[in-house]
XYZ file of C-alpha atoms in Angstrom:
221
model
C -1.880 -8.063 11.654
C -3.605 -4.956 10.339
C -3.184 -1.194 10.644
C -5.863 -0.910 13.322
C -3.806 -3.213 15.589
C -0.834 -0.837 15.311
C -2.964 2.244 15.992
C -4.403 0.671 19.134
C -0.928 -0.385 20.343
C 0.448 3.141 19.821
C -2.461 4.744 21.662
C -2.176 2.200 24.462
C 1.520 2.836 25.108
C 1.176 6.600 24.666
C -1.651 6.728 27.192
C 0.472 4.858 29.725
C 3.106 7.616 29.600
C 0.524 10.398 29.482
C 1.467 11.653 26.017
C -0.753 12.022 22.939
C -0.025 10.844 19.371
C -0.144 13.655 16.800
C -3.386 12.896 14.982
C -2.328 14.139 11.523
C 0.825 11.979 11.342
C 0.616 8.815 9.246
C 2.845 5.818 8.614
C 2.922 4.868 4.928
C 3.773 1.858 2.858
C 6.689 2.579 0.528
C 7.419 1.257 -2.935
C 9.969 2.046 -5.593
C 9.499 5.711 -6.561
C 6.493 5.956 -4.207
C 7.066 7.468 -0.748
C 3.428 7.474 0.375
C 1.758 4.270 -0.745
C -1.914 3.321 -0.538
C -1.610 1.486 2.767
C -1.236 3.756 5.781
C -1.400 3.637 9.560
C -2.828 6.319 11.847
C -1.155 7.033 15.164
C -4.508 7.938 16.623
C -8.087 7.211 15.642
C -9.988 10.426 14.831
C -12.914 11.245 17.096
C -16.423 10.856 15.584
C -16.989 14.637 15.614
C -13.519 15.521 14.300
C -14.225 16.570 10.705
C -10.625 17.721 10.104
C -9.198 14.207 10.242
C -9.972 11.496 7.721
C -10.357 7.916 8.907
C -7.642 5.637 7.553
C -8.990 2.771 5.405
C -8.366 -0.689 6.915
C -5.510 -2.734 5.480
C -3.618 -5.932 6.270
C 0.180 -6.162 6.379
C 1.916 -8.646 4.122
C 5.413 -10.112 4.032
C 8.114 -8.199 2.124
C 6.292 -4.877 2.360
C 8.225 -1.719 3.308
C 6.893 0.975 5.623
C 7.988 4.406 6.783
C 7.322 4.359 10.531
C 6.570 7.955 11.493
C 5.889 8.542 15.188
C 5.188 11.951 16.761
C 4.111 12.324 20.378
C 2.982 15.434 22.224
C 2.529 16.467 25.833
C -0.368 18.613 24.569
C -3.631 17.775 22.816
C -1.960 16.093 19.828
C -3.497 18.373 17.200
C -0.911 19.865 14.860
C -2.144 23.001 13.117
C -0.776 24.945 10.143
C 1.660 27.640 11.245
C 2.225 31.119 9.871
C 5.163 30.075 7.689
C 4.351 28.900 4.172
C 5.928 25.631 3.144
C 8.645 25.538 0.498
C 8.835 21.727 0.290
C 6.793 19.782 -2.257
C 6.593 16.360 -3.882
C 5.513 15.303 -7.359
C 2.359 13.203 -7.522
C 3.498 10.736 -10.182
C -0.012 9.433 -10.824
C -1.575 12.850 -11.549
C -1.748 14.401 -15.005
C -3.195 17.764 -16.084
C -2.680 20.224 -18.948
C -1.540 23.377 -17.159
C -2.705 26.764 -18.404
C 0.101 29.144 -17.416
C 3.625 29.191 -18.791
C 5.127 29.510 -15.294
C 3.315 26.397 -14.035
C 4.364 24.372 -17.097
C 7.962 25.475 -16.611
C 7.919 24.489 -12.938
C 6.419 21.068 -13.651
C 8.863 20.369 -16.487
C 11.825 21.104 -14.219
C 10.390 19.026 -11.370
C 9.765 16.068 -13.699
C 13.363 16.300 -14.893
C 15.159 16.844 -11.573
C 12.836 15.574 -8.827
C 10.350 13.106 -10.363
C 9.854 11.006 -7.217
C 11.454 12.656 -4.180
C 10.549 15.847 -2.276
C 12.278 19.093 -3.236
C 12.451 22.679 -2.021
C 11.694 25.764 -4.124
C 15.204 27.148 -3.717
C 16.559 24.176 -5.662
C 14.660 25.222 -8.794
C 16.518 27.335 -11.342
C 14.185 30.370 -11.267
C 12.697 30.984 -7.815
C 10.430 33.812 -9.061
C 8.881 31.627 -11.760
C 8.588 28.779 -9.272
C 6.565 30.921 -6.871
C 4.292 32.067 -9.692
C 3.613 28.597 -11.077
C 3.592 26.394 -7.986
C -0.003 27.122 -6.904
C -1.556 25.927 -10.173
C 0.415 22.682 -9.876
C -0.874 22.214 -6.323
C -4.477 23.104 -7.207
C -4.634 20.349 -9.822
C -2.930 17.729 -7.649
C 0.322 17.570 -9.596
C 2.376 18.589 -6.571
C 1.761 17.800 -2.906
C 2.912 20.373 -0.323
C 4.523 19.395 2.969
C 2.880 21.898 5.350
C 4.596 23.448 8.349
C 2.582 22.190 11.333
C 2.699 23.404 14.929
C 1.573 21.954 18.237
C 0.854 24.998 20.383
C -0.060 23.374 23.678
C 2.930 21.163 24.450
C 6.296 19.661 23.555
C 6.721 17.221 20.668
C 9.065 14.266 20.158
C 9.348 12.964 16.578
C 10.961 9.739 15.355
C 11.072 8.168 11.908
C 12.555 4.989 10.450
C 12.079 2.485 7.619
C 11.127 -1.128 8.317
C 10.885 -4.304 6.252
C 8.246 -6.937 7.000
C 10.188 -10.178 6.655
C 9.250 -13.810 7.403
C 11.651 -13.670 10.378
C 10.014 -10.534 11.747
C 10.155 -6.773 11.363
C 13.588 -5.383 10.501
C 14.515 -1.717 10.875
C 16.834 -0.653 8.053
C 17.089 3.114 8.560
C 16.773 5.477 11.504
C 18.978 6.416 14.443
C 18.756 5.079 17.963
C 16.189 6.895 20.095
C 17.592 9.495 22.505
C 15.950 10.071 25.891
C 13.813 13.147 25.254
C 12.447 13.496 28.762
C 12.212 11.449 31.906
C 9.010 10.450 33.600
C 8.013 8.784 36.808
C 5.064 7.123 35.080
C 5.181 3.377 34.565
C 3.151 1.091 32.313
C 0.439 -1.112 33.731
C 1.152 -4.843 33.947
C -0.351 -5.764 30.557
C 1.400 -2.926 28.715
C 4.727 -3.723 30.383
C 4.394 -7.352 29.327
C 3.641 -6.188 25.778
C 6.763 -3.961 25.761
C 8.939 -6.680 27.306
C 7.950 -9.114 24.552
C 9.030 -6.585 21.918
C 12.327 -5.904 23.713
C 12.999 -9.641 23.994
C 12.476 -10.153 20.267
C 14.790 -7.224 19.481
C 17.473 -8.621 21.804
C 17.297 -12.059 20.143
C 17.612 -10.514 16.676
C 20.589 -8.417 17.790
C 22.276 -11.513 19.267
C 21.775 -13.494 16.046
C 23.151 -10.612 13.996
C 26.232 -10.337 16.220
C 26.777 -14.101 16.018
C 26.631 -14.063 12.199
C 29.023 -11.120 12.110
C 31.484 -12.917 14.361
C 31.232 -16.089 12.278
C 31.915 -14.203 9.045
C 35.112 -12.716 10.478
C 36.620 -16.160 11.046
């Protein structure tokens, strides 16, 4: 399977329930110390005239890969836009290197490399918030830090779900993430083909759960 197959499946199911995938949300491959790997999956294909969204390069899934499954659905147009609030959450780009000019920026980067070399952090966790605010922009400009922007969907409600999955020979296994709550009810129902597609997934999940319960019971004896 490839990432385009997943994008089409997401759009197909979303359309059945009359909701829209948030176009800027991506699923990413994960590796040790790398949250956002090279391989990624779009929830929605960008329109030909949509210059704000970049097309995701094609990729093929392989066994033993790990992915962060990030799903956001909207009752609106599915276009998340930057809000008025400035972000305070950033992540170190471990592959980027640059000789910073200002003392404040060098101090910020040195502290980030020491305390948060691979995971996201917030400005308030740095020792000197004033210096952090002065030096952060130079780090961002040269690609050393990646900001997590505050995005807003102004035309509808949004439901957001995230989990981590492993691609194993026996199938896809979810290893993190809570059970999905019912966000809203709808009278809409999938068409026959989509329902069959969803039933197949549910059947596989039920079989895996049964096997897991059986192994657990056997181990207790």
